[in-house]
Amino acid sequence: MSYGHDPEAAVASLRGQGVKAIRLLYTDLHGVARGKDIPIGHFVDLLEEGIAFCAVIMGTDLSHTPVVGGEQGYVDFAVRPDPETLRVVPWQPEVAWCLGEAWTLDGTDHWPSCPRALLARVVGRYATRGLLPIVGPELEWFLCTRDPDAPNGLGRYVDELSRVYTVGAVSDPRQINLKTLLWADDLGLKAFAGNHEFMNSQYEINLKHSSALDAADRAFMLKAAVKEVAAREGLLATFMGRPFTDQGGSGFHVHLSLSDSDGRNAFASDDAALSPLGLRFVAGVLEHAQGLQALLGPTINAYKRILPDSLAPTHANWGHDNRTAFCRVPNERGSRTRVEVRTGDGSACPHLITAALLLAGLDGIERELDPPEPVVGDAYRMDDAHAGTKLPAELGPALDALEADAWLVAELGEELVSTFVAMKRFEVERFEKAVGTFDPEVITEWEVREYAAHL
């Protein structure tokens, strides 16, 4: 239900459904859901001015250290609710969720490091060209137990091989993923399918594609819902890329296309896999792939997932229906024509990576860039001359690449990027001090402690 044009009617309707509190949620740069609970009687009063939070939260790392923001004196920003996002929580029907964006206290502008506001601005850039970005998020995660006897204190809800694409009690004995699927759909997330994924105790819920902001909102809420339902069941759901040394990782694949002013898929072509516009979009993404990688893989752990034969691409390239490629063009045509970016880590911030990928694609469109020849076959077995430029293999070099991409930094916003980079460089320093050498084949206790419960 859309409540945007009449918030007072929305509150009256929600009261009639038994809702007593609004949970105002917003995304930080990690993609973590932050917020406050508001008694429903106070919600309308907060719509215009929002509710204050200490702005340092946008510069606080996952070890609870305020890395950026103290130098300003720990000032406030205000999160304003977007009534269009109101929805009753099916597993807690006395509560409704509402998403918001961070603004300066005087209300003159969005807070510069607000990912949702960034994405809205990028969508506006496309609108000036008569284009609407369409996005389909695809997320994986692990359901875990807290087990002091397990390696790094993390066990698996189901620990059997070859449960991929299985459903029912054999792969979900407490029907937790089924409950989450049904509740996610009731929450309005357009969740249309769910299953056990390839790794032990790894699951997936598929979301329908939609306009970019709506899709990122739904991916963000799916993460929050998965983690909350798991917690209510006494489990831990984690989107950290690779929580177990003996298992592969969880990705965040992003499917992208553009709709023109007549509602037609602008990537579709009668005689080719992609239209010229679609090819330019791919070229832009590949042009900025090195810098994008810091956002797509935003943790130390993310780079332990991106390995040969992992189905996570290691080079900046593209291919037709090729899961070893950075940009995969699925073998579907017409209205279903799209580009899938496959290197995203499950821990990535939905709004931030969607905005960054769309910006990169827009650069390709505006400069009329041409992509290289598509890779054919197994890109892991090709030399660099044919596989494309190698992606950064650790977080530190990925941050270097992001800072070196002056165009991408300017378009994302210098303050947003500097805040993100400062937090992440501090994260790298802490890891190196605690662990030492980066070993892509070993998941450390430090990583599980740092990421599993938060991402």
CSV table of C-alpha atoms in Angstrom, one decimal:
chain,number,residue,atom,x,y,z
A,1,MET,CA,0.0,0.0,0.0
A,2,SER,CA,1.3,3.5,-0.9
A,3,TYR,CA,0.9,6.1,1.9
A,4,GLY,CA,3.1,8.9,0.5
A,5,HIS,CA,0.5,11.5,-0.3
A,6,ASP,CA,-1.5,11.3,2.9
A,7,PRO,CA,0.6,10.4,5.9
A,8,GLU,CA,-2.2,11.1,8.4
A,9,ALA,CA,-4.5,8.7,6.6
A,10,ALA,CA,-1.6,6.2,6.7
A,11,VAL,CA,-1.3,6.5,10.4
A,12,ALA,CA,-5.0,6.1,10.9
A,13,SER,CA,-5.0,3.0,8.6
A,14,LEU,CA,-2.0,1.5,10.5
A,15,ARG,CA,-3.7,2.2,13.9
A,16,GLY,CA,-6.7,0.3,12.6
A,17,GLN,CA,-4.5,-2.7,11.8
A,18,GLY,CA,-3.1,-2.7,15.3
A,19,VAL,CA,0.2,-1.0,14.6
A,20,LYS,CA,1.6,0.7,17.7
A,21,ALA,CA,5.1,1.8,16.6
A,22,ILE,CA,7.0,2.8,13.5
A,23,ARG,CA,10.5,1.5,13.1
A,24,LEU,CA,12.4,4.2,11.1
A,25,LEU,CA,15.3,2.6,9.3
A,26,TYR,CA,18.1,4.0,7.2
A,27,THR,CA,21.3,2.5,5.7
A,28,ASP,CA,24.8,3.5,6.7
A,29,LEU,CA,27.8,3.1,4.4
A,30,HIS,CA,28.2,-0.6,5.5
A,31,GLY,CA,24.6,-1.3,4.5
A,32,VAL,CA,23.7,-1.9,8.1
A,33,ALA,CA,20.1,-1.0,9.1
A,34,ARG,CA,20.2,1.7,11.7
A,35,GLY,CA,17.1,3.4,13.2
A,36,LYS,CA,14.8,4.2,16.0
A,37,ASP,CA,11.4,3.0,17.2
A,38,ILE,CA,8.7,5.7,17.2
A,39,PRO,CA,5.3,5.4,18.9
A,40,ILE,CA,2.8,5.7,16.1
A,41,GLY,CA,1.2,8.9,17.6
A,42,HIS,CA,4.4,10.8,17.1
A,43,PHE,CA,5.2,9.7,13.6
A,44,VAL,CA,3.4,12.5,11.6
A,45,ASP,CA,5.0,15.2,13.7
A,46,LEU,CA,8.5,13.9,12.6
A,47,LEU,CA,7.8,13.8,8.9
A,48,GLU,CA,9.0,17.3,8.1
A,49,GLU,CA,12.0,17.7,10.4
A,50,GLY,CA,12.9,14.1,10.9
A,51,ILE,CA,14.5,12.6,13.9
A,52,ALA,CA,18.0,13.3,15.0
A,53,PHE,CA,21.0,10.9,15.1
A,54,CYS,CA,24.6,11.5,15.8
A,55,ALA,CA,26.1,11.9,12.3
A,56,VAL,CA,29.3,10.1,13.3
A,57,ILE,CA,27.4,6.8,12.7
A,58,MET,CA,28.2,7.2,9.0
A,59,GLY,CA,31.9,7.2,9.9
A,60,THR,CA,31.9,4.5,12.5
A,61,ASP,CA,33.5,1.2,11.7
A,62,LEU,CA,32.2,-2.3,12.7
A,63,SER,CA,34.4,-2.4,15.7
A,64,HIS,CA,32.4,0.5,17.1
A,65,THR,CA,35.2,3.1,16.5
A,66,PRO,CA,34.1,6.6,15.3
A,67,VAL,CA,36.7,7.0,12.6
A,68,VAL,CA,35.3,10.1,10.9
A,69,GLY,CA,33.0,12.7,12.5
A,70,GLY,CA,34.7,13.5,15.8
A,71,GLU,CA,36.7,16.3,14.1
A,72,GLN,CA,33.3,18.1,13.5
A,73,GLY,CA,32.3,17.8,17.2
A,74,TYR,CA,30.0,14.8,16.8
A,75,VAL,CA,27.2,16.8,15.1
A,76,ASP,CA,23.7,15.6,14.3
A,77,PHE,CA,21.9,14.9,11.1
A,78,ALA,CA,18.1,14.3,10.8
A,79,VAL,CA,16.6,11.2,9.2
A,80,ARG,CA,13.3,12.1,7.4
A,81,PRO,CA,10.8,9.2,6.8
A,82,ASP,CA,9.7,8.4,3.3
A,83,PRO,CA,6.0,7.5,3.9
A,84,GLU,CA,5.9,5.6,0.5
A,85,THR,CA,8.0,2.9,2.2
A,86,LEU,CA,5.6,2.2,5.2
A,87,ARG,CA,4.8,-1.5,5.6
A,88,VAL,CA,3.5,-3.7,8.4
A,89,VAL,CA,6.0,-6.2,9.7
A,90,PRO,CA,4.3,-9.6,9.3
A,91,TRP,CA,6.2,-11.4,12.1
A,92,GLN,CA,5.6,-8.4,14.5
A,93,PRO,CA,2.3,-6.9,13.4
A,94,GLU,CA,2.3,-4.2,16.0
A,95,VAL,CA,5.3,-2.6,14.2
A,96,ALA,CA,5.6,-1.0,10.8
A,97,TRP,CA,8.8,-0.3,9.0
A,98,CYS,CA,9.6,3.0,7.2
A,99,LEU,CA,12.8,3.9,5.4
A,100,GLY,CA,14.4,7.3,5.6
A,101,GLU,CA,17.2,9.5,4.3
A,102,ALA,CA,19.7,11.6,6.2
A,103,TRP,CA,19.5,15.4,5.9
A,104,THR,CA,21.3,18.3,7.4
A,105,LEU,CA,19.5,19.7,10.4
A,106,ASP,CA,18.5,22.8,8.6
A,107,GLY,CA,16.9,20.7,5.9
A,108,THR,CA,18.7,22.4,3.1
A,109,ASP,CA,20.4,19.3,1.7
A,110,HIS,CA,20.9,15.6,2.1
A,111,TRP,CA,23.8,14.5,4.3
A,112,PRO,CA,26.7,13.9,1.9
A,113,SER,CA,27.3,10.3,2.9
A,114,CYS,CA,23.7,9.1,2.7
A,115,PRO,CA,23.7,6.1,0.3
A,116,ARG,CA,19.9,6.3,-0.4
A,117,ALA,CA,20.0,9.9,-1.3
A,118,LEU,CA,23.0,9.3,-3.6
A,119,LEU,CA,21.0,6.6,-5.5
A,120,ALA,CA,18.0,8.9,-5.8
A,121,ARG,CA,20.3,11.5,-7.4
A,122,VAL,CA,21.8,9.0,-9.8
A,123,VAL,CA,18.3,7.9,-10.9
A,124,GLY,CA,17.5,11.6,-11.5
A,125,ARG,CA,20.5,11.8,-13.9
A,126,TYR,CA,19.1,9.0,-16.0
A,127,ALA,CA,15.6,10.6,-16.0
A,128,THR,CA,17.1,13.6,-17.7
A,129,ARG,CA,18.0,11.3,-20.6
A,130,GLY,CA,14.5,9.7,-20.6
A,131,LEU,CA,15.8,6.5,-19.0
A,132,LEU,CA,14.7,4.6,-16.0
A,133,PRO,CA,17.2,2.1,-14.4
A,134,ILE,CA,15.7,-1.3,-13.7
A,135,VAL,CA,17.5,-3.5,-11.1
A,136,GLY,CA,17.1,-7.0,-9.9
A,137,PRO,CA,19.1,-7.8,-6.7
A,138,GLU,CA,20.2,-11.4,-6.0
A,139,LEU,CA,21.5,-12.2,-2.5
A,140,GLU,CA,22.9,-15.2,-0.7
A,141,TRP,CA,23.7,-15.8,2.9
A,142,PHE,CA,24.5,-18.4,5.5
A,143,LEU,CA,22.4,-19.5,8.5
A,144,CYS,CA,24.7,-20.2,11.4
A,145,THR,CA,24.7,-21.3,15.0
A,146,ARG,CA,26.9,-19.8,17.7
A,147,ASP,CA,29.0,-22.8,18.7
A,148,PRO,CA,32.1,-22.3,20.9
A,149,ASP,CA,33.4,-25.7,19.8
A,150,ALA,CA,33.2,-24.9,16.1
A,151,PRO,CA,36.1,-23.2,14.2
A,152,ASN,CA,35.9,-19.5,15.0
A,153,GLY,CA,32.9,-20.1,17.1
A,154,LEU,CA,30.5,-20.4,14.1
A,155,GLY,CA,28.6,-23.5,13.3
A,156,ARG,CA,26.1,-24.3,10.5
A,157,TYR,CA,22.4,-24.7,10.7
A,158,VAL,CA,22.5,-27.5,8.1
A,159,ASP,CA,25.8,-29.1,7.4
A,160,GLU,CA,25.4,-31.6,4.5
A,161,LEU,CA,26.9,-31.6,1.1
A,162,SER,CA,24.9,-31.3,-2.2
A,163,ARG,CA,21.8,-29.6,-0.8
A,164,VAL,CA,21.9,-27.0,-3.6
A,165,TYR,CA,18.4,-26.3,-5.0
A,166,THR,CA,16.7,-28.5,-2.4
A,167,VAL,CA,13.7,-27.4,-0.4
A,168,GLY,CA,11.7,-28.7,2.5
A,169,ALA,CA,12.8,-30.3,5.8
A,170,VAL,CA,15.9,-32.0,4.3
A,171,SER,CA,17.6,-28.7,3.7
A,172,ASP,CA,15.6,-26.5,6.1
A,173,PRO,CA,14.5,-28.6,9.0
A,174,ARG,CA,12.9,-25.8,11.0
A,175,GLN,CA,11.5,-24.2,7.8
A,176,ILE,CA,13.3,-20.9,8.6
A,177,ASN,CA,14.0,-20.0,5.0
A,178,LEU,CA,10.4,-20.8,4.0
A,179,LYS,CA,9.1,-18.6,6.9
A,180,THR,CA,11.4,-15.8,5.8
A,181,LEU,CA,10.3,-16.1,2.1
A,182,LEU,CA,6.6,-15.9,3.0
A,183,TRP,CA,7.1,-13.0,5.4
A,184,ALA,CA,9.4,-11.2,3.0
A,185,ASP,CA,6.7,-11.4,0.4
A,186,ASP,CA,4.0,-10.2,2.9
A,187,LEU,CA,6.4,-7.3,3.7
A,188,GLY,CA,6.1,-6.2,0.1
A,189,LEU,CA,9.6,-7.2,-0.9
A,190,LYS,CA,8.4,-9.0,-4.1
A,191,ALA,CA,10.1,-12.2,-2.9
A,192,PHE,CA,9.0,-14.9,-5.4
A,193,ALA,CA,11.3,-18.0,-4.7
A,194,GLY,CA,13.7,-19.4,-2.1
A,195,ASN,CA,16.0,-22.4,-1.8
A,196,HIS,CA,19.1,-23.8,-0.3
A,197,GLU,CA,22.2,-22.6,-2.2
A,198,PHE,CA,25.4,-24.4,-3.2
A,199,MET,CA,27.3,-24.2,0.1
A,200,ASN,CA,26.4,-25.9,3.3
A,201,SER,CA,23.8,-23.9,5.1
A,202,GLN,CA,23.7,-21.2,2.4
A,203,TYR,CA,20.3,-19.9,1.3
A,204,GLU,CA,18.8,-17.5,-1.2
A,205,ILE,CA,15.5,-15.7,-1.7
A,206,ASN,CA,14.9,-14.2,-5.1
A,207,LEU,CA,13.4,-10.7,-5.5
A,208,LYS,CA,11.7,-9.4,-8.6
A,209,HIS,CA,13.3,-6.6,-10.6
A,210,SER,CA,11.9,-3.0,-10.3
A,211,SER,CA,13.1,0.6,-10.5
A,212,ALA,CA,16.5,1.1,-9.0
A,213,LEU,CA,15.6,2.9,-5.7
A,214,ASP,CA,12.7,0.5,-5.0
A,215,ALA,CA,15.0,-2.5,-5.8
A,216,ALA,CA,17.8,-1.3,-3.5
A,217,ASP,CA,15.2,-0.6,-0.7
A,218,ARG,CA,13.9,-4.1,-1.0
A,219,ALA,CA,17.4,-5.7,-1.0
A,220,PHE,CA,18.2,-3.6,2.1
A,221,MET,CA,15.0,-4.7,3.9
A,222,LEU,CA,15.5,-8.3,2.8
A,223,LYS,CA,18.9,-8.3,4.6
A,224,ALA,CA,17.3,-6.8,7.7
A,225,ALA,CA,14.4,-9.3,7.6
A,226,VAL,CA,16.7,-12.3,7.1
A,227,LYS,CA,18.8,-11.3,10.1
A,228,GLU,CA,15.9,-10.5,12.3
A,229,VAL,CA,14.0,-13.7,11.6
A,230,ALA,CA,17.1,-15.8,12.2
A,231,ALA,CA,17.7,-14.0,15.5
A,232,ARG,CA,14.2,-14.8,16.6
A,233,GLU,CA,14.9,-18.4,15.8
A,234,GLY,CA,18.1,-18.4,17.9
A,235,LEU,CA,20.4,-18.4,14.8
A,236,LEU,CA,22.7,-16.0,13.2
A,237,ALA,CA,22.2,-15.0,9.5
A,238,THR,CA,25.3,-13.5,7.9
A,239,PHE,CA,25.9,-12.0,4.5
A,240,MET,CA,29.7,-11.8,5.1
A,241,GLY,CA,31.2,-13.1,1.9
A,242,ARG,CA,33.0,-16.2,3.2
A,243,PRO,CA,32.5,-17.2,6.8
A,244,PHE,CA,33.9,-20.7,6.6
A,245,THR,CA,37.4,-21.8,5.4
A,246,ASP,CA,36.0,-25.1,3.9
A,247,GLN,CA,33.2,-23.4,1.9
A,248,GLY,CA,32.8,-20.9,-0.8
A,249,GLY,CA,31.1,-17.5,-0.4
A,250,SER,CA,27.9,-15.5,-0.8
A,251,GLY,CA,27.5,-13.1,-3.6
A,252,PHE,CA,25.4,-10.0,-4.2
A,253,HIS,CA,24.7,-10.2,-8.0
A,254,VAL,CA,23.1,-7.1,-9.5
A,255,HIS,CA,21.0,-7.4,-12.7
A,256,LEU,CA,20.7,-4.1,-14.5
A,257,SER,CA,18.8,-2.7,-17.5
A,258,LEU,CA,17.3,0.6,-18.7
A,259,SER,CA,13.7,1.4,-19.7
A,260,ASP,CA,13.1,4.1,-22.2
A,261,SER,CA,10.3,6.7,-22.2
A,262,ASP,CA,8.0,4.3,-23.9
A,263,GLY,CA,8.6,1.6,-21.3
A,264,ARG,CA,10.7,-0.6,-23.6
A,265,ASN,CA,13.9,-2.3,-22.6
A,266,ALA,CA,16.7,0.0,-24.0
A,267,PHE,CA,19.2,-2.8,-23.8
A,268,ALA,CA,17.2,-5.1,-26.1
A,269,SER,CA,18.2,-5.5,-29.7
A,270,ASP,CA,16.5,-7.4,-32.6
A,271,ASP,CA,19.8,-8.7,-34.0
A,272,ALA,CA,22.3,-8.8,-31.1
A,273,ALA,CA,22.5,-9.7,-27.4
A,274,LEU,CA,22.7,-6.1,-26.4
A,275,SER,CA,21.8,-2.8,-28.0
A,276,PRO,CA,24.5,-0.1,-28.6
A,277,LEU,CA,23.3,1.6,-25.5
A,278,GLY,CA,23.7,-1.6,-23.5
A,279,LEU,CA,27.2,-2.1,-24.9
A,280,ARG,CA,28.2,1.4,-23.8
A,281,PHE,CA,26.8,0.7,-20.4
A,282,VAL,CA,28.9,-2.4,-20.1
A,283,ALA,CA,32.0,-0.5,-21.3
A,284,GLY,CA,31.4,2.1,-18.6
A,285,VAL,CA,31.2,-0.5,-15.9
A,286,LEU,CA,34.4,-2.1,-17.1
A,287,GLU,CA,36.1,1.2,-17.3
A,288,HIS,CA,35.6,1.8,-13.6
A,289,ALA,CA,35.8,-1.8,-12.5
A,290,GLN,CA,38.9,-1.4,-10.4
A,291,GLY,CA,37.5,1.4,-8.3
A,292,LEU,CA,34.1,-0.2,-8.1
A,293,GLN,CA,35.6,-3.3,-6.6
A,294,ALA,CA,36.2,-1.5,-3.2
A,295,LEU,CA,32.4,-0.9,-2.9
A,296,LEU,CA,31.4,-4.3,-4.3
A,297,GLY,CA,33.9,-6.0,-2.0
A,298,PRO,CA,33.9,-3.8,1.1
A,299,THR,CA,35.6,-6.0,3.6
A,300,ILE,CA,38.9,-7.9,4.2
A,301,ASN,CA,36.9,-11.1,4.0
A,302,ALA,CA,35.3,-10.3,0.6
A,303,TYR,CA,38.6,-11.0,-1.2
A,304,LYS,CA,38.7,-14.5,0.2
A,305,ARG,CA,35.6,-15.2,-1.9
A,306,ILE,CA,37.0,-13.9,-5.2
A,307,LEU,CA,39.2,-16.8,-6.2
A,308,PRO,CA,39.7,-18.9,-9.4
A,309,ASP,CA,36.9,-21.4,-9.9
A,310,SER,CA,34.7,-19.7,-7.3
A,311,LEU,CA,32.2,-18.3,-9.8
A,312,ALA,CA,33.3,-14.9,-8.5
A,313,PRO,CA,35.1,-13.1,-11.3
A,314,THR,CA,38.7,-12.2,-10.9
A,315,HIS,CA,39.1,-9.9,-14.0
A,316,ALA,CA,37.3,-7.0,-15.5
A,317,ASN,CA,35.6,-8.5,-18.5
A,318,TRP,CA,32.2,-9.4,-20.0
A,319,GLY,CA,30.7,-12.4,-21.7
A,320,HIS,CA,27.5,-14.0,-23.0
A,321,ASP,CA,25.9,-16.3,-20.4
A,322,ASN,CA,29.3,-16.7,-18.8
A,323,ARG,CA,29.5,-17.0,-15.0
A,324,THR,CA,33.2,-16.5,-15.0
A,325,ALA,CA,32.8,-12.9,-16.3
A,326,PHE,CA,32.5,-9.7,-14.4
A,327,CYS,CA,29.5,-8.6,-16.5
A,328,ARG,CA,27.4,-11.5,-17.7
A,329,VAL,CA,24.8,-11.0,-20.4
A,330,PRO,CA,22.2,-13.7,-19.7
A,331,ASN,CA,20.8,-15.6,-22.7
A,332,GLU,CA,17.5,-13.9,-22.5
A,333,ARG,CA,16.2,-11.3,-25.0
A,334,GLY,CA,13.4,-8.7,-25.4
A,335,SER,CA,12.0,-7.3,-22.2
A,336,ARG,CA,14.3,-9.7,-20.2
A,337,THR,CA,17.6,-8.4,-21.7
A,338,ARG,CA,19.9,-7.3,-18.9
A,339,VAL,CA,23.5,-7.2,-17.6
A,340,GLU,CA,24.4,-9.1,-14.5
A,341,VAL,CA,27.4,-7.8,-12.4
A,342,ARG,CA,28.7,-10.9,-10.6
A,343,THR,CA,31.5,-9.7,-8.4
A,344,GLY,CA,29.5,-8.1,-5.6
A,345,ASP,CA,30.0,-9.5,-2.1
A,346,GLY,CA,27.0,-10.4,0.0
A,347,SER,CA,28.2,-7.8,2.5
A,348,ALA,CA,27.9,-4.9,0.1
A,349,CYS,CA,25.6,-1.9,0.7
A,350,PRO,CA,22.7,-2.2,-1.7
A,351,HIS,CA,22.1,1.5,-2.3
A,352,LEU,CA,25.8,2.3,-2.6
A,353,ILE,CA,26.7,-0.4,-5.1
A,354,THR,CA,23.6,0.2,-7.2
A,355,ALA,CA,24.4,3.9,-7.4
A,356,ALA,CA,28.0,3.2,-8.2
A,357,LEU,CA,27.3,0.7,-11.0
A,358,LEU,CA,24.7,3.0,-12.6
A,359,LEU,CA,27.1,5.9,-12.5
A,360,ALA,CA,29.8,3.8,-14.2
A,361,GLY,CA,27.3,2.7,-16.8
A,362,LEU,CA,26.2,6.3,-17.4
A,363,ASP,CA,29.8,7.3,-18.0
A,364,GLY,CA,30.0,4.7,-20.7
A,365,ILE,CA,26.8,5.9,-22.3
A,366,GLU,CA,27.7,9.6,-22.2
A,367,ARG,CA,31.2,9.1,-23.6
A,368,GLU,CA,30.0,6.4,-26.1
A,369,LEU,CA,32.6,3.9,-24.9
A,370,ASP,CA,33.0,0.5,-26.6
A,371,PRO,CA,33.6,-2.6,-24.6
A,372,PRO,CA,36.4,-5.1,-25.4
A,373,GLU,CA,35.6,-8.3,-27.1
A,374,PRO,CA,33.6,-10.7,-24.8
A,375,VAL,CA,35.4,-13.5,-23.2
A,376,VAL,CA,34.4,-17.0,-24.4
A,377,GLY,CA,34.9,-20.0,-22.2
A,378,ASP,CA,36.6,-20.2,-18.8
A,379,ALA,CA,38.1,-16.7,-18.0
A,380,TYR,CA,40.0,-18.2,-15.1
A,381,ARG,CA,42.1,-20.2,-17.6
A,382,MET,CA,43.0,-17.2,-19.8
A,383,ASP,CA,46.1,-15.0,-19.6
A,384,ASP,CA,45.6,-11.4,-18.6
A,385,ALA,CA,45.7,-10.2,-22.2
A,386,HIS,CA,42.5,-12.1,-22.9
A,387,ALA,CA,40.9,-12.2,-19.5
A,388,GLY,CA,40.9,-8.5,-19.0
A,389,THR,CA,42.5,-6.3,-16.3
A,390,LYS,CA,42.9,-8.2,-13.1
A,391,LEU,CA,40.7,-7.0,-10.2
A,392,PRO,CA,42.3,-6.0,-6.9
A,393,ALA,CA,42.9,-9.1,-4.8
A,394,GLU,CA,42.8,-7.4,-1.4
A,395,LEU,CA,40.8,-4.5,0.2
A,396,GLY,CA,43.8,-2.2,0.5
A,397,PRO,CA,44.6,-2.1,-3.3
A,398,ALA,CA,40.9,-1.8,-4.0
A,399,LEU,CA,40.7,1.3,-1.9
A,400,ASP,CA,43.8,2.6,-3.8
A,401,ALA,CA,42.0,2.0,-7.1
A,402,LEU,CA,38.8,3.8,-5.8
A,403,GLU,CA,40.8,6.9,-4.8
A,404,ALA,CA,42.6,6.9,-8.1
A,405,ASP,CA,39.4,7.0,-10.1
A,406,ALA,CA,38.9,10.7,-9.9
A,407,TRP,CA,35.7,10.7,-12.0
A,408,LEU,CA,34.0,8.1,-9.9
A,409,VAL,CA,35.1,9.8,-6.6
A,410,ALA,CA,33.6,13.1,-7.9
A,411,GLU,CA,30.3,11.5,-8.9
A,412,LEU,CA,29.9,9.5,-5.7
A,413,GLY,CA,30.8,12.6,-3.7
A,414,GLU,CA,34.2,13.3,-2.2
A,415,GLU,CA,33.0,13.3,1.4
A,416,LEU,CA,31.2,10.0,1.0
A,417,VAL,CA,34.3,8.4,-0.6
A,418,SER,CA,36.7,9.9,2.0
A,419,THR,CA,34.5,8.7,4.8
A,420,PHE,CA,34.2,5.2,3.4
A,421,VAL,CA,37.9,5.0,2.6
A,422,ALA,CA,39.0,6.2,6.0
A,423,MET,CA,36.8,3.6,7.8
A,424,LYS,CA,38.1,0.8,5.5
A,425,ARG,CA,41.8,1.8,5.8
A,426,PHE,CA,41.4,1.7,9.6
A,427,GLU,CA,39.8,-1.8,9.2
A,428,VAL,CA,42.8,-2.9,7.1
A,429,GLU,CA,45.2,-1.6,9.8
A,430,ARG,CA,43.4,-3.4,12.6
A,431,PHE,CA,43.4,-6.6,10.6
A,432,GLU,CA,47.1,-6.4,9.9
A,433,LYS,CA,47.9,-5.6,13.5
A,434,ALA,CA,45.8,-8.5,14.8
A,435,VAL,CA,46.4,-11.2,12.1
A,436,GLY,CA,49.3,-10.1,10.0
A,437,THR,CA,49.5,-11.6,6.5
A,438,PHE,CA,46.4,-11.9,4.3
A,439,ASP,CA,45.9,-15.5,3.4
A,440,PRO,CA,43.0,-15.9,0.9
A,441,GLU,CA,42.5,-19.6,1.9
A,442,VAL,CA,42.0,-19.1,5.6
A,443,ILE,CA,39.1,-17.5,7.4
A,444,THR,CA,40.3,-16.1,10.7
A,445,GLU,CA,38.5,-15.6,14.0
A,446,TRP,CA,39.1,-11.8,13.6
A,447,GLU,CA,37.0,-11.8,10.4
A,448,VAL,CA,34.1,-13.8,12.0
A,449,ARG,CA,34.1,-11.5,15.0
A,450,GLU,CA,34.3,-8.4,12.8
A,451,TYR,CA,31.7,-9.2,10.2
A,452,ALA,CA,29.4,-12.2,10.9
A,453,ALA,CA,27.0,-10.6,13.3
A,454,HIS,CA,26.9,-7.2,11.6
A,455,LEU,CA,26.8,-7.8,7.9
